[in-house]
PDB file of C-alpha atoms (C1' of nucleotides) in Angstrom:
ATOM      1  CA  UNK W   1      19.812   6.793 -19.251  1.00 60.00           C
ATOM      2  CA  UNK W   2      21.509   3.619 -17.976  1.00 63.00           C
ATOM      3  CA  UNK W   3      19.533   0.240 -18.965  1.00 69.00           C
ATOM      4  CA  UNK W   4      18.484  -1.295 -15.967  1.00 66.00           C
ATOM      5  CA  UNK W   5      20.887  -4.568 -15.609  1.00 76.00           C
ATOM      6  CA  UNK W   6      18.800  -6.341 -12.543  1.00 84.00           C
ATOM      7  CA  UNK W   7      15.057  -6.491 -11.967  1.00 86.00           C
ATOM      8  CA  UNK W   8      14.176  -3.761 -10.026  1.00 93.00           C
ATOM      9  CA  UNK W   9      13.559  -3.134  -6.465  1.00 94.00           C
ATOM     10  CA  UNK W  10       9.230  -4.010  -5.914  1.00 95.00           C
ATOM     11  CA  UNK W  11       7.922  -0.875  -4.199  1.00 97.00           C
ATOM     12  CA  UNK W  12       6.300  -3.161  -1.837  1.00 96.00           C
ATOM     13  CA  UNK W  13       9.935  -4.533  -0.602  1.00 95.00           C
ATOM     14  CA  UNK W  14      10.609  -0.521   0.098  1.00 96.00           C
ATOM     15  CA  UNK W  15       6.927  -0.125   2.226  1.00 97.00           C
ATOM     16  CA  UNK W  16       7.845  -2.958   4.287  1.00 96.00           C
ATOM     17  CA  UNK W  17      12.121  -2.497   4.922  1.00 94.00           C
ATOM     18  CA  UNK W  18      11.905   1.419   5.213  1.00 95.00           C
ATOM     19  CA  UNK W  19       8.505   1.696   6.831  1.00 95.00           C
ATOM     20  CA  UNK W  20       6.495  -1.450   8.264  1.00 95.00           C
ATOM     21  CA  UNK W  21      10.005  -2.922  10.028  1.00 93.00           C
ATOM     22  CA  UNK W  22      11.128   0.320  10.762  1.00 92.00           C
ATOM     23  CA  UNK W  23       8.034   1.353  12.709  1.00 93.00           C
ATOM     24  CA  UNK W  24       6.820  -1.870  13.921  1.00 92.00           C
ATOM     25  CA  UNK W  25       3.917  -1.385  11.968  1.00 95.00           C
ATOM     26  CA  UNK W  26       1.737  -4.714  10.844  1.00 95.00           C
ATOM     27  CA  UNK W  27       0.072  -5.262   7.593  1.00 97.00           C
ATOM     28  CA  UNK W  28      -3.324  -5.212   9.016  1.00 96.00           C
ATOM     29  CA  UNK W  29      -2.410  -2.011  10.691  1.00 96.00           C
ATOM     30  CA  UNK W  30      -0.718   0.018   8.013  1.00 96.00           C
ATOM     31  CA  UNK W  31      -3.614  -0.885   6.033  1.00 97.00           C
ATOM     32  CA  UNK W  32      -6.259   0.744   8.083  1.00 95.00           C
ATOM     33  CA  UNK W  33      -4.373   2.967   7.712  1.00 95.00           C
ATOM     34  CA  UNK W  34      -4.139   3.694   4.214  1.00 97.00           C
ATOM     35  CA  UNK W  35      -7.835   3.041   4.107  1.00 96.00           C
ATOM     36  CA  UNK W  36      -7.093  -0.537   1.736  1.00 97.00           C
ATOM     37  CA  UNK W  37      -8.237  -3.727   2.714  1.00 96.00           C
ATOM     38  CA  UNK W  38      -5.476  -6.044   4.384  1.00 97.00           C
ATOM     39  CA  UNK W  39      -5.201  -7.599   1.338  1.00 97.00           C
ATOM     40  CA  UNK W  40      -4.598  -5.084  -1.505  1.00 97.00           C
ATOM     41  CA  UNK W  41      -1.500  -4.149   1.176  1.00 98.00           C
ATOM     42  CA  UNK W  42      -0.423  -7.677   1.624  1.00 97.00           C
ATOM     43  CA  UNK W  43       0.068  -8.707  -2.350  1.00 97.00           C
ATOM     44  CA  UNK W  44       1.941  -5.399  -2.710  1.00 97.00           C
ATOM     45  CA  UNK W  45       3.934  -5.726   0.145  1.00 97.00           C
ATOM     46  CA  UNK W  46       4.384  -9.680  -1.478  1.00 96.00           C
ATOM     47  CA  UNK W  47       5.277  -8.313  -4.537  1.00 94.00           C
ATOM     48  CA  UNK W  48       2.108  -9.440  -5.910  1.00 94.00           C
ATOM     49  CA  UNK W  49       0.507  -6.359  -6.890  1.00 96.00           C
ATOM     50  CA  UNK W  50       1.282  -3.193  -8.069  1.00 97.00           C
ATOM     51  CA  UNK W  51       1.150   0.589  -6.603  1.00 98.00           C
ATOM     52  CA  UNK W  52      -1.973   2.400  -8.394  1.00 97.00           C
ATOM     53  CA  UNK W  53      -1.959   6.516  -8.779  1.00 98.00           C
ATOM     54  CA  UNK W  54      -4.278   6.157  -5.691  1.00 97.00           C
ATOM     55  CA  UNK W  55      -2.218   3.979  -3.866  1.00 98.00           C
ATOM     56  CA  UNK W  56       0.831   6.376  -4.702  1.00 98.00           C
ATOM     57  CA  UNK W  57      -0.946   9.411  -3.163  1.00 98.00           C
ATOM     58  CA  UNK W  58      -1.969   7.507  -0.176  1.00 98.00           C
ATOM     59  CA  UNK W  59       1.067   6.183   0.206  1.00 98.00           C
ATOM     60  CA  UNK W  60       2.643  10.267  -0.110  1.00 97.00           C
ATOM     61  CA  UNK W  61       0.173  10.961   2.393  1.00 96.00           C
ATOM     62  CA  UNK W  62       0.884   7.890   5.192  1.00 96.00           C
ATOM     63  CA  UNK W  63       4.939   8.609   4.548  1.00 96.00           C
ATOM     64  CA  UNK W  64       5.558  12.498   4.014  1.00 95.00           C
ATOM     65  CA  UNK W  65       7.016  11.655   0.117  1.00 96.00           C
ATOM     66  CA  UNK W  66       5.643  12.343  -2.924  1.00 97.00           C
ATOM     67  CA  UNK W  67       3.473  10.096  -5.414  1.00 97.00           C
ATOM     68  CA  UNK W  68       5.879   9.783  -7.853  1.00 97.00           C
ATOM     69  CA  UNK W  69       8.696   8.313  -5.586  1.00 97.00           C
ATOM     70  CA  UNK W  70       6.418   5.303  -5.573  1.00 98.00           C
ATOM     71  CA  UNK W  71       4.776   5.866  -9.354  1.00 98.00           C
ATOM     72  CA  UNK W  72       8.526   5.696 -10.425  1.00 97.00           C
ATOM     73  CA  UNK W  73       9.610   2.784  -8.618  1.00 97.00           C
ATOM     74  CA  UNK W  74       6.668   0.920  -9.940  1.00 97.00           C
ATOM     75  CA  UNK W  75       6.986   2.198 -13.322  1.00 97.00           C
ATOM     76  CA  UNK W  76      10.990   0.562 -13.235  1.00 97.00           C
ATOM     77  CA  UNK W  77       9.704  -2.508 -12.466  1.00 97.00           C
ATOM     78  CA  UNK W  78       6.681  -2.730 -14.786  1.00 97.00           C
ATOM     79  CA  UNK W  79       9.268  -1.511 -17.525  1.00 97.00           C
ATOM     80  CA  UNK W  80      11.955  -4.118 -16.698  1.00 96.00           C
ATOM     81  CA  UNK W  81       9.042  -6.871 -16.857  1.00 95.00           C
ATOM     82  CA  UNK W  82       7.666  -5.983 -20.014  1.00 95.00           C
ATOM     83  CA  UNK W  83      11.440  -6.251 -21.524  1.00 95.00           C
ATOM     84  CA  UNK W  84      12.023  -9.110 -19.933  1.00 93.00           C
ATOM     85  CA  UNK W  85       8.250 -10.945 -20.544  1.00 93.00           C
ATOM     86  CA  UNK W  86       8.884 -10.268 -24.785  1.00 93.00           C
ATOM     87  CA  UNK W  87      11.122  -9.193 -27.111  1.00 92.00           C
ATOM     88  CA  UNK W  88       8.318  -8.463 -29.441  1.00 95.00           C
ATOM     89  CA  UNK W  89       8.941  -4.535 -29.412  1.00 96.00           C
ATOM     90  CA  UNK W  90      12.310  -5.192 -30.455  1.00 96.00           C
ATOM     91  CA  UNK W  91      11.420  -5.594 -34.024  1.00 95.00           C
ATOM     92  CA  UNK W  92      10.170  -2.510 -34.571  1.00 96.00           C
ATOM     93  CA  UNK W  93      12.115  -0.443 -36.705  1.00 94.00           C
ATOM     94  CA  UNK W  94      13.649   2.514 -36.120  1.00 95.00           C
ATOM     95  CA  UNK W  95      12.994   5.995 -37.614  1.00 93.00           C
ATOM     96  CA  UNK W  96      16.020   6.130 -39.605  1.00 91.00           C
ATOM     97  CA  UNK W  97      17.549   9.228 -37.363  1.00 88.00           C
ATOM     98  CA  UNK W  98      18.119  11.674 -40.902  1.00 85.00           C
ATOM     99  CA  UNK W  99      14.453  11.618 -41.691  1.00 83.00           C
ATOM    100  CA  UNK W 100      14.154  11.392 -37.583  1.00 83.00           C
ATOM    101  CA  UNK W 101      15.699  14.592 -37.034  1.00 79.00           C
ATOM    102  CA  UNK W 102      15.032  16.736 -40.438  1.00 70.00           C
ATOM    103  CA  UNK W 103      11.951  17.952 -42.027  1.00 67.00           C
ATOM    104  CA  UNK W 104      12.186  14.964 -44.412  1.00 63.00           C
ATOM    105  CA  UNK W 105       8.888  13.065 -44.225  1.00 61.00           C
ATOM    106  CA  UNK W 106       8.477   9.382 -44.064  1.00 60.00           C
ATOM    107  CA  UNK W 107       7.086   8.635 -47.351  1.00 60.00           C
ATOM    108  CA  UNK W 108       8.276  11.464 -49.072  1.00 50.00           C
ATOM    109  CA  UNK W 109      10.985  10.875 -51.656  1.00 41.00           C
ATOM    110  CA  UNK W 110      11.084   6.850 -51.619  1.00 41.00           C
ATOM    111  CA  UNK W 111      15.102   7.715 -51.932  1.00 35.00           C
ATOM    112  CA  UNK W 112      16.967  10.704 -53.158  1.00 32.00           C
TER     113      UNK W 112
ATOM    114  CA  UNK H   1       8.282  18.778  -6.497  1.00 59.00           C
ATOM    115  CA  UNK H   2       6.094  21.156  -7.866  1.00 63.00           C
ATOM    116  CA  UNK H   3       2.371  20.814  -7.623  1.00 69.00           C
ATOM    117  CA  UNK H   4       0.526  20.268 -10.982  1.00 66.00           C
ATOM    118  CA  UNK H   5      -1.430  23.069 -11.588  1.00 76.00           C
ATOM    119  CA  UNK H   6      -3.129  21.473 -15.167  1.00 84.00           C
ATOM    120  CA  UNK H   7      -4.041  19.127 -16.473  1.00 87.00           C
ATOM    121  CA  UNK H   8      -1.039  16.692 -17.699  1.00 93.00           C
ATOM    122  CA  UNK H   9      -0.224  16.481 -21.652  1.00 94.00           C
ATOM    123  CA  UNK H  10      -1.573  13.075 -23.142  1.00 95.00           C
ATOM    124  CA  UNK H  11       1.030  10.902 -24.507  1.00 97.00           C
ATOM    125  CA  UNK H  12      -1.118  10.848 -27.169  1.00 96.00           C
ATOM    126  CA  UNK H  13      -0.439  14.671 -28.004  1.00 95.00           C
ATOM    127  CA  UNK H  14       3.101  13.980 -28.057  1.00 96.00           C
ATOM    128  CA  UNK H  15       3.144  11.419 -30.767  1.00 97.00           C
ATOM    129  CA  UNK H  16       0.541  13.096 -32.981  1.00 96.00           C
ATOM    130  CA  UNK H  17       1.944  16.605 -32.592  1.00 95.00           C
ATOM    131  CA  UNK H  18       5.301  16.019 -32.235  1.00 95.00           C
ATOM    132  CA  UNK H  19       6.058  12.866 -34.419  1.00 95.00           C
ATOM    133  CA  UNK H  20       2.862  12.027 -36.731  1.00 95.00           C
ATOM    134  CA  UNK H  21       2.296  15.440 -38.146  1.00 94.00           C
ATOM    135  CA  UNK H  22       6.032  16.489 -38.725  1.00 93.00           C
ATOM    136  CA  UNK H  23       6.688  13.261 -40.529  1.00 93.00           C
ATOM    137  CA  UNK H  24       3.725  12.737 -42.119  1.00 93.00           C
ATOM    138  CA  UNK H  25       2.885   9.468 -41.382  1.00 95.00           C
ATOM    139  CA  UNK H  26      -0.726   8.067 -40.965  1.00 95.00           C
ATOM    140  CA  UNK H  27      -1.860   6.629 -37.730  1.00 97.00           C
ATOM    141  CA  UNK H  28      -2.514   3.379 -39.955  1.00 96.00           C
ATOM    142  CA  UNK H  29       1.355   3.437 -41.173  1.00 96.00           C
ATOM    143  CA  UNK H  30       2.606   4.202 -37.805  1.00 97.00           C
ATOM    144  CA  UNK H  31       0.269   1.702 -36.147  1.00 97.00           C
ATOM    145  CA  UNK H  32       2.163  -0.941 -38.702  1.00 95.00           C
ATOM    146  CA  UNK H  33       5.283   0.653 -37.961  1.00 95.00           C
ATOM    147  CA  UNK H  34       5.075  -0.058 -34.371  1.00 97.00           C
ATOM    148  CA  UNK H  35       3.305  -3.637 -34.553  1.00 96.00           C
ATOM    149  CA  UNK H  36       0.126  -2.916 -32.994  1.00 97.00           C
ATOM    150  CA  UNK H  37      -3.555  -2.398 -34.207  1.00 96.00           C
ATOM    151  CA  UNK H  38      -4.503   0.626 -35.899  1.00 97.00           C
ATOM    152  CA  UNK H  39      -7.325   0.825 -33.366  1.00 97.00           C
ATOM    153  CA  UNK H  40      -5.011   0.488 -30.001  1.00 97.00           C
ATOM    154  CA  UNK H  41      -2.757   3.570 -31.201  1.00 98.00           C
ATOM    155  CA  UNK H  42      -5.666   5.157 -32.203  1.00 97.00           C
ATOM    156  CA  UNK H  43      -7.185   5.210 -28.776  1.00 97.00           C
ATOM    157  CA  UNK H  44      -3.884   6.730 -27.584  1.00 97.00           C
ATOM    158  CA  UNK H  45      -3.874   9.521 -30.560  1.00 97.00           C
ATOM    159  CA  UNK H  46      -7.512  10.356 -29.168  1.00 96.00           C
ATOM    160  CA  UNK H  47      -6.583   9.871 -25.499  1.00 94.00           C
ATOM    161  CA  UNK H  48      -8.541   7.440 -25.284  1.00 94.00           C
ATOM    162  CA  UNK H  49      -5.889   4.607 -24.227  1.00 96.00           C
ATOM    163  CA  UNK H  50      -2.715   4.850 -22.147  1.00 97.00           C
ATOM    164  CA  UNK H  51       0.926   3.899 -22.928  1.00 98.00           C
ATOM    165  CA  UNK H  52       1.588   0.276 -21.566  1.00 97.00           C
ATOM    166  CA  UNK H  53       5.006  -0.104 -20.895  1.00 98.00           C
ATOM    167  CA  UNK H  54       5.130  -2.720 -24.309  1.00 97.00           C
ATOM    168  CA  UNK H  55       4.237   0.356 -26.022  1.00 98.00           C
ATOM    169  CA  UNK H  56       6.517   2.737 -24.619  1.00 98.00           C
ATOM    170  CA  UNK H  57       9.295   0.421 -25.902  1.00 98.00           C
ATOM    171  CA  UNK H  58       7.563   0.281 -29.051  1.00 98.00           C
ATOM    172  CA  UNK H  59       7.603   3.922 -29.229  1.00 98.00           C
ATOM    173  CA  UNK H  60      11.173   4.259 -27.786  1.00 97.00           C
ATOM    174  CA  UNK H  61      12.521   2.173 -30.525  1.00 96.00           C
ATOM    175  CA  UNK H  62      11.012   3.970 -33.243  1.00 96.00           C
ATOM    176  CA  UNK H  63      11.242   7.347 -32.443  1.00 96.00           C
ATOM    177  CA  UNK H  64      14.804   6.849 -30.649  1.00 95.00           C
ATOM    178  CA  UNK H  65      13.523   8.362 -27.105  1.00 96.00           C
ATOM    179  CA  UNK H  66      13.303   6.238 -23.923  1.00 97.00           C
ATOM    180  CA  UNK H  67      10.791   3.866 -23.065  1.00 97.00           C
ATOM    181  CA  UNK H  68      10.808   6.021 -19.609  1.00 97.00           C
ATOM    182  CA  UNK H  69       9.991   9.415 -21.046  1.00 98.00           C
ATOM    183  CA  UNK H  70       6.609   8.063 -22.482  1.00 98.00           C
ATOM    184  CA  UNK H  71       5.774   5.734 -19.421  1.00 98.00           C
ATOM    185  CA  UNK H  72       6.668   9.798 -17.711  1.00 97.00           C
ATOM    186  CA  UNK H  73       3.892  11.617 -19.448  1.00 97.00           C
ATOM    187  CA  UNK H  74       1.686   8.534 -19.006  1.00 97.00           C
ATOM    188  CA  UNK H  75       2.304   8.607 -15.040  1.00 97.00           C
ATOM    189  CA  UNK H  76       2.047  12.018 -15.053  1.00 97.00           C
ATOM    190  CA  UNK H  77      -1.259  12.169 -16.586  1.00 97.00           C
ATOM    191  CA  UNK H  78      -2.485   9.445 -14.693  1.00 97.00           C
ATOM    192  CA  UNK H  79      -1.603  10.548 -11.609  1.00 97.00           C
ATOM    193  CA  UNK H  80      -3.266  13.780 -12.068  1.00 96.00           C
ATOM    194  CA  UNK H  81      -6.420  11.791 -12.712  1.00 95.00           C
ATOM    195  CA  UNK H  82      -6.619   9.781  -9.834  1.00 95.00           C
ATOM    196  CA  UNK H  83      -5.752  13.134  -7.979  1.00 95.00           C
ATOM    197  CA  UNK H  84      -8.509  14.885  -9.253  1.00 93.00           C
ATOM    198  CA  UNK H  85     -11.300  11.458  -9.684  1.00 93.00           C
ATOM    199  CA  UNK H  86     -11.406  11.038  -5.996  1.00 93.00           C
ATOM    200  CA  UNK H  87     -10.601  12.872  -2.763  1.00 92.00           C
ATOM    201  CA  UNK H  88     -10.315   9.722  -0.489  1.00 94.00           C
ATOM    202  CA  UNK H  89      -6.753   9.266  -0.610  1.00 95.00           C
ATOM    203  CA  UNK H  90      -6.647  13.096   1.254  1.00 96.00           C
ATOM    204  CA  UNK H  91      -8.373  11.036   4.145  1.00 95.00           C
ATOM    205  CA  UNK H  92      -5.530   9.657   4.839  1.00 96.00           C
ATOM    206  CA  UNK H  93      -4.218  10.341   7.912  1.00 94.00           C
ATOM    207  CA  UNK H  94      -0.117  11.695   7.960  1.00 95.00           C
ATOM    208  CA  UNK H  95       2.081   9.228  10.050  1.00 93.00           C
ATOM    209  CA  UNK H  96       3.761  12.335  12.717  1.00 91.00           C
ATOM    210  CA  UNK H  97       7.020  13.318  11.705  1.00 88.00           C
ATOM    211  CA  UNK H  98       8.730  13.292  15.044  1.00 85.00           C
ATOM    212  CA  UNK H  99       7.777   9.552  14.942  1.00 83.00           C
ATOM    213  CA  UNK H 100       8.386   8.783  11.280  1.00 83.00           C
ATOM    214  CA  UNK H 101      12.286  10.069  11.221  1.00 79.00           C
ATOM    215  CA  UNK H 102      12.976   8.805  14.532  1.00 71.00           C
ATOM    216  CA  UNK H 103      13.474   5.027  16.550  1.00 67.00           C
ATOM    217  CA  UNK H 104       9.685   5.753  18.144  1.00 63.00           C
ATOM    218  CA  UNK H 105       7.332   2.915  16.105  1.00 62.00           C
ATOM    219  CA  UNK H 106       3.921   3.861  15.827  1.00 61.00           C
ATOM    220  CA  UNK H 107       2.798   1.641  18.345  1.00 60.00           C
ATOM    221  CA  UNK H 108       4.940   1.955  21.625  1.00 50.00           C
ATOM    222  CA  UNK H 109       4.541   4.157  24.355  1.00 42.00           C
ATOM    223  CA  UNK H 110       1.510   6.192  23.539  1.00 42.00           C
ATOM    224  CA  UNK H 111       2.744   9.254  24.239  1.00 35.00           C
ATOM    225  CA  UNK H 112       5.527   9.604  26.550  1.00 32.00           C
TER     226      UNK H 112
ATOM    227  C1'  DT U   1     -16.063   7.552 -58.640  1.00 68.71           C
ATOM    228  C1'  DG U   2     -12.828   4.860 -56.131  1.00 68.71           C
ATOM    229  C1'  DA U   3      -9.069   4.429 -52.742  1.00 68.71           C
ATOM    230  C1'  DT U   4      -7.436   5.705 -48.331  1.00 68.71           C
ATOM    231  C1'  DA U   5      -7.554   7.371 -43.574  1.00 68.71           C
ATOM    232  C1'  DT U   6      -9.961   7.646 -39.370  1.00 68.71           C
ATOM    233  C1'  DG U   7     -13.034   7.496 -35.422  1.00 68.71           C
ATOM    234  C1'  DT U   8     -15.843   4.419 -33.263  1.00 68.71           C
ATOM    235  C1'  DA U   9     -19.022   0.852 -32.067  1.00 68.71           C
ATOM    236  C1'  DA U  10     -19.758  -4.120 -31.261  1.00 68.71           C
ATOM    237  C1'  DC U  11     -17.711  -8.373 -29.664  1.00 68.71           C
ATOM    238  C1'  DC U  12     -14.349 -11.376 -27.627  1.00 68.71           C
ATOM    239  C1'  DC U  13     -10.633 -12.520 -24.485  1.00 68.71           C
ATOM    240  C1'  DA U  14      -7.182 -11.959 -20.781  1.00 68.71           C
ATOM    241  C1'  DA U  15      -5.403  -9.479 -17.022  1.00 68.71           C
ATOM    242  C1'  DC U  16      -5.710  -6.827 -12.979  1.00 68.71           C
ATOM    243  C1'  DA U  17      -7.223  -3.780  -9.028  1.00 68.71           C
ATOM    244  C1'  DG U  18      -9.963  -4.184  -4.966  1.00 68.71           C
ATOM    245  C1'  DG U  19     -13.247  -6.020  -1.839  1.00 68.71           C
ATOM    246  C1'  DT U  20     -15.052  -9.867   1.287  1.00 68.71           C
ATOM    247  C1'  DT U  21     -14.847 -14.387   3.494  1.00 68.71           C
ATOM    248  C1'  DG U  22     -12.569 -18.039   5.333  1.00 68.71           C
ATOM    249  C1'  DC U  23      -8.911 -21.433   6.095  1.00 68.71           C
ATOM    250  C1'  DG U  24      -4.478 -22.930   7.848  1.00 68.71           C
ATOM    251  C1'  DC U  25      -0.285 -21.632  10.194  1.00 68.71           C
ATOM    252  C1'  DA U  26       2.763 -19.365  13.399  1.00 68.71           C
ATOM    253  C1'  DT U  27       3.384 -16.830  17.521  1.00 68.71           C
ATOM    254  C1'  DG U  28       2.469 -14.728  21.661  1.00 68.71           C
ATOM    255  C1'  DT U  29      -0.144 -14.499  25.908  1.00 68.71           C
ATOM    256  C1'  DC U  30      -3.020 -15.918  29.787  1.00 68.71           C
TER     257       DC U  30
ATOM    258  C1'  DG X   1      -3.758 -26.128  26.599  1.00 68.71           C
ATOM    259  C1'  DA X   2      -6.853 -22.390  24.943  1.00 68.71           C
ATOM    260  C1'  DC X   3      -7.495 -18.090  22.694  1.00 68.71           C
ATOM    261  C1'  DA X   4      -6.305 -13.920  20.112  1.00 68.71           C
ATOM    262  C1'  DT X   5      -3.686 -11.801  16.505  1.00 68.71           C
ATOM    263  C1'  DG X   6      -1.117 -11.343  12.266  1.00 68.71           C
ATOM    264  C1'  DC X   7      -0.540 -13.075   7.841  1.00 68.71           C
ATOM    265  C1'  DG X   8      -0.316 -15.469   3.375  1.00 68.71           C
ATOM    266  C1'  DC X   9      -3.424 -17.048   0.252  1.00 68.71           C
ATOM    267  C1'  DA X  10      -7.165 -19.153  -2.172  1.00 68.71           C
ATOM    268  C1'  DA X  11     -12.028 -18.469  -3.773  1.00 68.71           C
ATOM    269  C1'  DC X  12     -15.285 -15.676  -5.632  1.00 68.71           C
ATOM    270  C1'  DC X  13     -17.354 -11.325  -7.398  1.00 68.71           C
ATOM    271  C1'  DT X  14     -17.312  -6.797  -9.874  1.00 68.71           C
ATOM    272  C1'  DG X  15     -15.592  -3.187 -12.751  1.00 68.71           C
ATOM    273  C1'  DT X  16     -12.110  -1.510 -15.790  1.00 68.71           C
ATOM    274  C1'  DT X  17      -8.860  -1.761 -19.331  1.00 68.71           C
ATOM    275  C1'  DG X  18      -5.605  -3.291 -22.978  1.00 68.71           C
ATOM    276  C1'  DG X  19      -5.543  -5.459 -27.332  1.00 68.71           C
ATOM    277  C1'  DG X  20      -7.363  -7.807 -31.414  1.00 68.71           C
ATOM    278  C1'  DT X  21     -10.786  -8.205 -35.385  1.00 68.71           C
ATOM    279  C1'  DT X  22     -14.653  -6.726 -38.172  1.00 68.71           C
ATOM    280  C1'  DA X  23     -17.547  -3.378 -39.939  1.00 68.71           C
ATOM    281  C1'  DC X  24     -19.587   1.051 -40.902  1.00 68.71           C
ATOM    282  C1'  DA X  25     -20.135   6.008 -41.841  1.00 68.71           C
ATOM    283  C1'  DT X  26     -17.555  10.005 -42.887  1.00 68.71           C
ATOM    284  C1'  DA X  27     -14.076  12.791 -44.924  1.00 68.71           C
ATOM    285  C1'  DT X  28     -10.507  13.755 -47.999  1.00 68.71           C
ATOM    286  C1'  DC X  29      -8.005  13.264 -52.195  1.00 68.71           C
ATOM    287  C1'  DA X  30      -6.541  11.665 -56.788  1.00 68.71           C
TER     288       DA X  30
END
DNA sequence: TGATATGTAACCCAACAGGTTGCGCATGTC
DNA sequence: GACATGCGCAACCTGTTGGGTTACATATCA
């Protein structure tokens, strides 16, 4: 696994270069067609929302992929936000990897 | 891409079953362990809640995984929900092939 | 009996998905 | 110029959900 260095690419950026410009579709239109108001469409496409399971599976439906091509690119960028937004889950400890990876409990034996 | 057949794992399953019962912790220790309210991993343990990407780093750093295999199961699970809560998104009519992978745009020349 | 763990309900707050309506702007067309 | 269309976006509304605290009943264990 290779940490993510730049903010990921928005889903919405990929409906709109590799699908709306590509097929000279318009918001309103591709919309309709995904059965979402012009406006759900427009923030994503904006980068101002986010692809939902349902909008994924639409989405799979519309474009002949599957829901997870767009799940995942969402989840990349929700994940790089939430690192970036707080560094709040860094201080939680780690497991030390010994009692991680043995049948060693956590507070069994206080030391040795 | 292989269809899911069942219903996904919880995340929830994963951490009690897999980390909480071999090490012996309580969901109250692990809830301090992992700076959140005894209550919020609790909902997960029950699956109840879902894993926020804040919590799958949480969870990454303590049990040394990635943040991206719990925000996996999560999607996965979720997915499968909104596959199976509502059969609107099947509605949802295919853009044609021949025009989707070619220079045609959905638009021009009706048919030819 | 007393301490601990746990599920869960009640409450509160913030955020977010999605919808509708409408406004202002840009562009294209007649 | 006048009108239609596409679009970003702001309001406004509703429902859901994450997360926190407090509290209670239950269960288990020393």
């Amino acid at each position: 696994m290779r940490k993510m260095i730049r903010r990921p690419t928005h889903p919405g950026n990929i409906i709109k270069e590799d699908y709306l410009v590509p097929l000279s579709v318009t918001i309103k239109d591709m919309a309709e067609l995904l059965g979402v108001s012009r406006k759900t469409l427009s923030k994503i496409i904006n980068e101002r929302g986010s692809i939902t399971p349902d909008m994924a599976l639409r989405l799979s439906r519309a474009f002949d992929t599957t829901p997870d091509f767009w799940l995942n690119l969402q989840k990349n960028y929700d994940l790089w936000q939430a690192e970036t937004a707080s560094k709040e889950w860094q201080k939680v400890k780690p497991i030390p990897p010994n009692i991680l990876h043995s049948n060693a409990t956590l507070n069994s034996e206080p030391s040795a």
